[in-house]
PDB file of C-alpha atoms in Angstrom:
ATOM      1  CA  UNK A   1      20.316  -0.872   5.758  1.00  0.00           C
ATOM      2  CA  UNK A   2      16.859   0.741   5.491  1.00  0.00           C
ATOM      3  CA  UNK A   3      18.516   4.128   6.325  1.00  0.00           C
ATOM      4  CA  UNK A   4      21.419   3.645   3.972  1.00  0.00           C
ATOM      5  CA  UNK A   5      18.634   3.039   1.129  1.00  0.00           C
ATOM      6  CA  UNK A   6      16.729   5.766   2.430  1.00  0.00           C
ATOM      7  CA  UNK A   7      19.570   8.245   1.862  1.00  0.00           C
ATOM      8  CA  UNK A   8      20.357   6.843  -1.419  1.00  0.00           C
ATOM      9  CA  UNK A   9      16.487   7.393  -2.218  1.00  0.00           C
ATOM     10  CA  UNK A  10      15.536  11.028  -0.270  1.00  0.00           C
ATOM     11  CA  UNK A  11      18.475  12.442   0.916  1.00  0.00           C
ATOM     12  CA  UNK A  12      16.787  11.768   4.465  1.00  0.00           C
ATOM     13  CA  UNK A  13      16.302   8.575   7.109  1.00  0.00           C
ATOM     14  CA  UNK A  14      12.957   8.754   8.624  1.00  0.00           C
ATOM     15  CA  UNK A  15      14.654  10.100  11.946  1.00  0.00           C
ATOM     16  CA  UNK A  16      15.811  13.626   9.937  1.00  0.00           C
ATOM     17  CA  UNK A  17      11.785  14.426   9.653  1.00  0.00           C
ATOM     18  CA  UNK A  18      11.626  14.180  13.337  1.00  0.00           C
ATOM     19  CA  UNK A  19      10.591  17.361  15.131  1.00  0.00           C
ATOM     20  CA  UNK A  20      13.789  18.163  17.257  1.00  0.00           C
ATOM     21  CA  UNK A  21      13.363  19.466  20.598  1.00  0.00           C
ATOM     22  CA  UNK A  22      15.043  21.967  21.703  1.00  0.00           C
ATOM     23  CA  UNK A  23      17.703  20.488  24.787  1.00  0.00           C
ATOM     24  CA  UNK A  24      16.263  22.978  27.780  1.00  0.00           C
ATOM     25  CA  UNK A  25      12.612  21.410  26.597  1.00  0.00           C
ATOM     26  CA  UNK A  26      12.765  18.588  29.507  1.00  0.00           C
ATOM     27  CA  UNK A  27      13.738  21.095  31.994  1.00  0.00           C
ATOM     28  CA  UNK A  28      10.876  23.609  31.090  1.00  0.00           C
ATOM     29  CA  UNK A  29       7.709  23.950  33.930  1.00  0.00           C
ATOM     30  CA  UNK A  30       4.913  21.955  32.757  1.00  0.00           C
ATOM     31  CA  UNK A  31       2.814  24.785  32.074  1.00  0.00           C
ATOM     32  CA  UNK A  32       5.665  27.462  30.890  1.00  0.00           C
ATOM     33  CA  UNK A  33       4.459  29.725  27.512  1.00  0.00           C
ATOM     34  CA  UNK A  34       7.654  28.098  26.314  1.00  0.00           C
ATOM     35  CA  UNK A  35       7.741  24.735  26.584  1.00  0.00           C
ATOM     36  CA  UNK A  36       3.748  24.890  25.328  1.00  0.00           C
ATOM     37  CA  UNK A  37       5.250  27.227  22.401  1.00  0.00           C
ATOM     38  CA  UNK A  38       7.354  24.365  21.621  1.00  0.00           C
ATOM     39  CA  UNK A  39       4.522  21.890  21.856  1.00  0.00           C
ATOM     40  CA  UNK A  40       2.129  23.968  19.449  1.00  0.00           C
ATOM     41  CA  UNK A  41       5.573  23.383  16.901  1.00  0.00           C
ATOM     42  CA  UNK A  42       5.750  20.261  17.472  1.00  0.00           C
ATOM     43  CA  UNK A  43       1.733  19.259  16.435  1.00  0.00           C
ATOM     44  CA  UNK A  44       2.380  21.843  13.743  1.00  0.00           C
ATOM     45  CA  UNK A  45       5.522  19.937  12.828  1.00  0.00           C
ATOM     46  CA  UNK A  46       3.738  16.455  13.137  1.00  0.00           C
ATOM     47  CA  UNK A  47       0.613  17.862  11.505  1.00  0.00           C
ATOM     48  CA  UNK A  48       2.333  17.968   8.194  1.00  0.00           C
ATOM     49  CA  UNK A  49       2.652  13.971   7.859  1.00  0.00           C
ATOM     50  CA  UNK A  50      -0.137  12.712   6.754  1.00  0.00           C
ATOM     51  CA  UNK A  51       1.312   9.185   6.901  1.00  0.00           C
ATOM     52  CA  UNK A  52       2.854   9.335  10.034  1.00  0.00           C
ATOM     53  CA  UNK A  53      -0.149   7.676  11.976  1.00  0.00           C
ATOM     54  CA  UNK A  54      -1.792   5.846   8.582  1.00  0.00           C
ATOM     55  CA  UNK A  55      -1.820   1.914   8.062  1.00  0.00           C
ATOM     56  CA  UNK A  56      -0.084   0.394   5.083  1.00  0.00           C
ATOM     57  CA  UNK A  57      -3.077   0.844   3.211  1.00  0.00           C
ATOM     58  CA  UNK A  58      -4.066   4.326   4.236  1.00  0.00           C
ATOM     59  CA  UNK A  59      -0.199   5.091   3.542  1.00  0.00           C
ATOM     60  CA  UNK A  60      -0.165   3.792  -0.459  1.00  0.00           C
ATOM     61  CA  UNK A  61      -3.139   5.573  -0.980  1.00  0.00           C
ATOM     62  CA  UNK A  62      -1.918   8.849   0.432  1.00  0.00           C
ATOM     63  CA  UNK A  63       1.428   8.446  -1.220  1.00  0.00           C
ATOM     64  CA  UNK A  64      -0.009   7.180  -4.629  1.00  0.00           C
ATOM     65  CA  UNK A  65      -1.447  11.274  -4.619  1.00  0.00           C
ATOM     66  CA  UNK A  66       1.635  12.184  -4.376  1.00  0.00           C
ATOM     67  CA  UNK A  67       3.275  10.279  -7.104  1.00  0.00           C
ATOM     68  CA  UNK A  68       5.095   7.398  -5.456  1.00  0.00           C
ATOM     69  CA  UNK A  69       3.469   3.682  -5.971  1.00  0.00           C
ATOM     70  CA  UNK A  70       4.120   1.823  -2.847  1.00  0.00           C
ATOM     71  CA  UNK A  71       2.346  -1.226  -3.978  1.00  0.00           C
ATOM     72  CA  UNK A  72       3.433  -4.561  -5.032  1.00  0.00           C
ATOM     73  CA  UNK A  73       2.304  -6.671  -8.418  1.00  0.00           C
ATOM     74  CA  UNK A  74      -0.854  -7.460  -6.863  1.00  0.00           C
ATOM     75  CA  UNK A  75      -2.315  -3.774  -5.602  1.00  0.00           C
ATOM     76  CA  UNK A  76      -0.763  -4.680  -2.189  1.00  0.00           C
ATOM     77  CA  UNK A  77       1.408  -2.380   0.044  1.00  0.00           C
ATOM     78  CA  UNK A  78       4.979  -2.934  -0.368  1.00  0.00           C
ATOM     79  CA  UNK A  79       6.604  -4.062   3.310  1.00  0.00           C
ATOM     80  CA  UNK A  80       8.887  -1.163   2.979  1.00  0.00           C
ATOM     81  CA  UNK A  81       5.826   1.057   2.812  1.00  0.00           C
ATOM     82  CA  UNK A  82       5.897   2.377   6.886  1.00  0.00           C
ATOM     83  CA  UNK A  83       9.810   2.683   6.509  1.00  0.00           C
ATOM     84  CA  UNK A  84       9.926   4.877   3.806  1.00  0.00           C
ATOM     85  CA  UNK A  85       6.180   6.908   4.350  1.00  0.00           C
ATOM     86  CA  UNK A  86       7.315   9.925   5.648  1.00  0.00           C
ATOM     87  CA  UNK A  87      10.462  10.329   3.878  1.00  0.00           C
ATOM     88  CA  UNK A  88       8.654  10.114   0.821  1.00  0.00           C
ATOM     89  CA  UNK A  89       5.837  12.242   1.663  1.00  0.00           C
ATOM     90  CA  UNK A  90       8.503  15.024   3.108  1.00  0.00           C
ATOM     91  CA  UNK A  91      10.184  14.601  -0.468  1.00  0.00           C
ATOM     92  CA  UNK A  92       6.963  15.170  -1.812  1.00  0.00           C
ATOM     93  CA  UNK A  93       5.893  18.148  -0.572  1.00  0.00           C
ATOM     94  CA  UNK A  94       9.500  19.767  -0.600  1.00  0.00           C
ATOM     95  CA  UNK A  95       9.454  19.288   3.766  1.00  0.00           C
ATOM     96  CA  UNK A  96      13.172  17.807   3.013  1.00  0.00           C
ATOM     97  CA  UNK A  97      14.579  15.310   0.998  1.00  0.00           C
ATOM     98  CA  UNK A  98      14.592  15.377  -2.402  1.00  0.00           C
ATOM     99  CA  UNK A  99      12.359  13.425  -4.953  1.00  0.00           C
ATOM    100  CA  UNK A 100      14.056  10.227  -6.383  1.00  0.00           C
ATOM    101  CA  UNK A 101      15.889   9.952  -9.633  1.00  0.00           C
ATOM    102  CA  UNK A 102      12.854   8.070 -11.261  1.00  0.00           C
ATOM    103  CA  UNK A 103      15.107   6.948 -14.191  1.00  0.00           C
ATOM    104  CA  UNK A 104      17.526   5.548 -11.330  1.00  0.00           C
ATOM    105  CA  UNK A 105      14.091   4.191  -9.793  1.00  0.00           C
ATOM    106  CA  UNK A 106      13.117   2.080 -12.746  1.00  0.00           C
ATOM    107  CA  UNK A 107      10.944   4.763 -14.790  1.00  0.00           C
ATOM    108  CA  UNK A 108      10.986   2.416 -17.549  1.00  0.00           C
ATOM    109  CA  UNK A 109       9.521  -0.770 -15.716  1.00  0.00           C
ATOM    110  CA  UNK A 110       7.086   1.162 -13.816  1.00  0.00           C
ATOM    111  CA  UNK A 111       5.924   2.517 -17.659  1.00  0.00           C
ATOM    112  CA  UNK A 112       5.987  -1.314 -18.837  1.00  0.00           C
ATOM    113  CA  UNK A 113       4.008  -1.893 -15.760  1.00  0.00           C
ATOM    114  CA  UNK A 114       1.209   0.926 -16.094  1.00  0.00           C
ATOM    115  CA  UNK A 115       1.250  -0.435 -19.991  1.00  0.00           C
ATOM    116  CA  UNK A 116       0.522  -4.082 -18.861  1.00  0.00           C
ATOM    117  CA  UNK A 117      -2.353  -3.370 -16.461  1.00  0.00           C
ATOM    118  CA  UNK A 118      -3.924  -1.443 -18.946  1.00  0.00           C
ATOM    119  CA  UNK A 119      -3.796  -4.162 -21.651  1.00  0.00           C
ATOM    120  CA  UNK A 120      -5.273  -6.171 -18.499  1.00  0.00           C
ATOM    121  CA  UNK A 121      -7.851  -3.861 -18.059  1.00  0.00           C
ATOM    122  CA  UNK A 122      -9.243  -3.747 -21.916  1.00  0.00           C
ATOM    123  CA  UNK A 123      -8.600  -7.370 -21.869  1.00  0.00           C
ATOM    124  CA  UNK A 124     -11.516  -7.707 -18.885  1.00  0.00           C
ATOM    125  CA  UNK A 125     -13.574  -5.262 -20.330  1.00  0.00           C
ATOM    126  CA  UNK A 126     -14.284  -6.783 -23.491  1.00  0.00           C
ATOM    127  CA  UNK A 127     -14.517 -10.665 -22.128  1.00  0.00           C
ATOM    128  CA  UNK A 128     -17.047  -9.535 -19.227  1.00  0.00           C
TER     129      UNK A 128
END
């Protein structure tokens, strides 16, 4: 289910930003140029992903720079947020993936959203 939504959403599942060893990698000396060739990739590979060792919290705010809005009504970090972090982030920064259809996404209700808190906001500001 999560990957089904997270093709519909990116074009990727969380396992297609993987790094992908190559198959002789397990079979490589310890201390081969190759297989520490492969390692350097991989860290570069991993490096990328900002998200990929972030809390929920750490996650929405990294993603929020990025234009996606992984938090609920409340300022709190969706439960999806670690499921779909990296895809979104690879979208993001054109890794893989695509970038969602906002209109598809709800553009409209996150506008009607934005619009709300602001009227919040001003609302606050001039009671106290």
């Amino acid at each position: 289910m999560i990957d089904d939504l997270s093709t519909a959403t990116f074009g990727i599942t969380a396992n297609d930003t993987l790094f992908e060893l190559p198959e002789n990698y397990s079979r490589l000396p310890e201390w081969s140029d190759e297989r520490i060739e492969i390692e350097d990739r991989y860290y570069d590979h991993e490096d990328q992903y900002e998200t990929a060792e972030a809390t929920d919290d750490e996650a929405v705010a990294i993603l929020l720079l990025r234009g996606f809005d992984f938090r609920d009504e409340r300022g709190q970090p969706l439960r999806c947020t670690l499921h779909f972090s990296r895809q979104a982030e690879a979208a993001a920064k054109g890794i893989k993936g695509r970038m969602p259809d906002r209109a598809a996404a709800g553009l409209e209700s996150w506008t009607k959203k934005l619009e709300r808190e602001a009227r919040l906001h001003l609302q606050r500001m001039r009671t106290g």
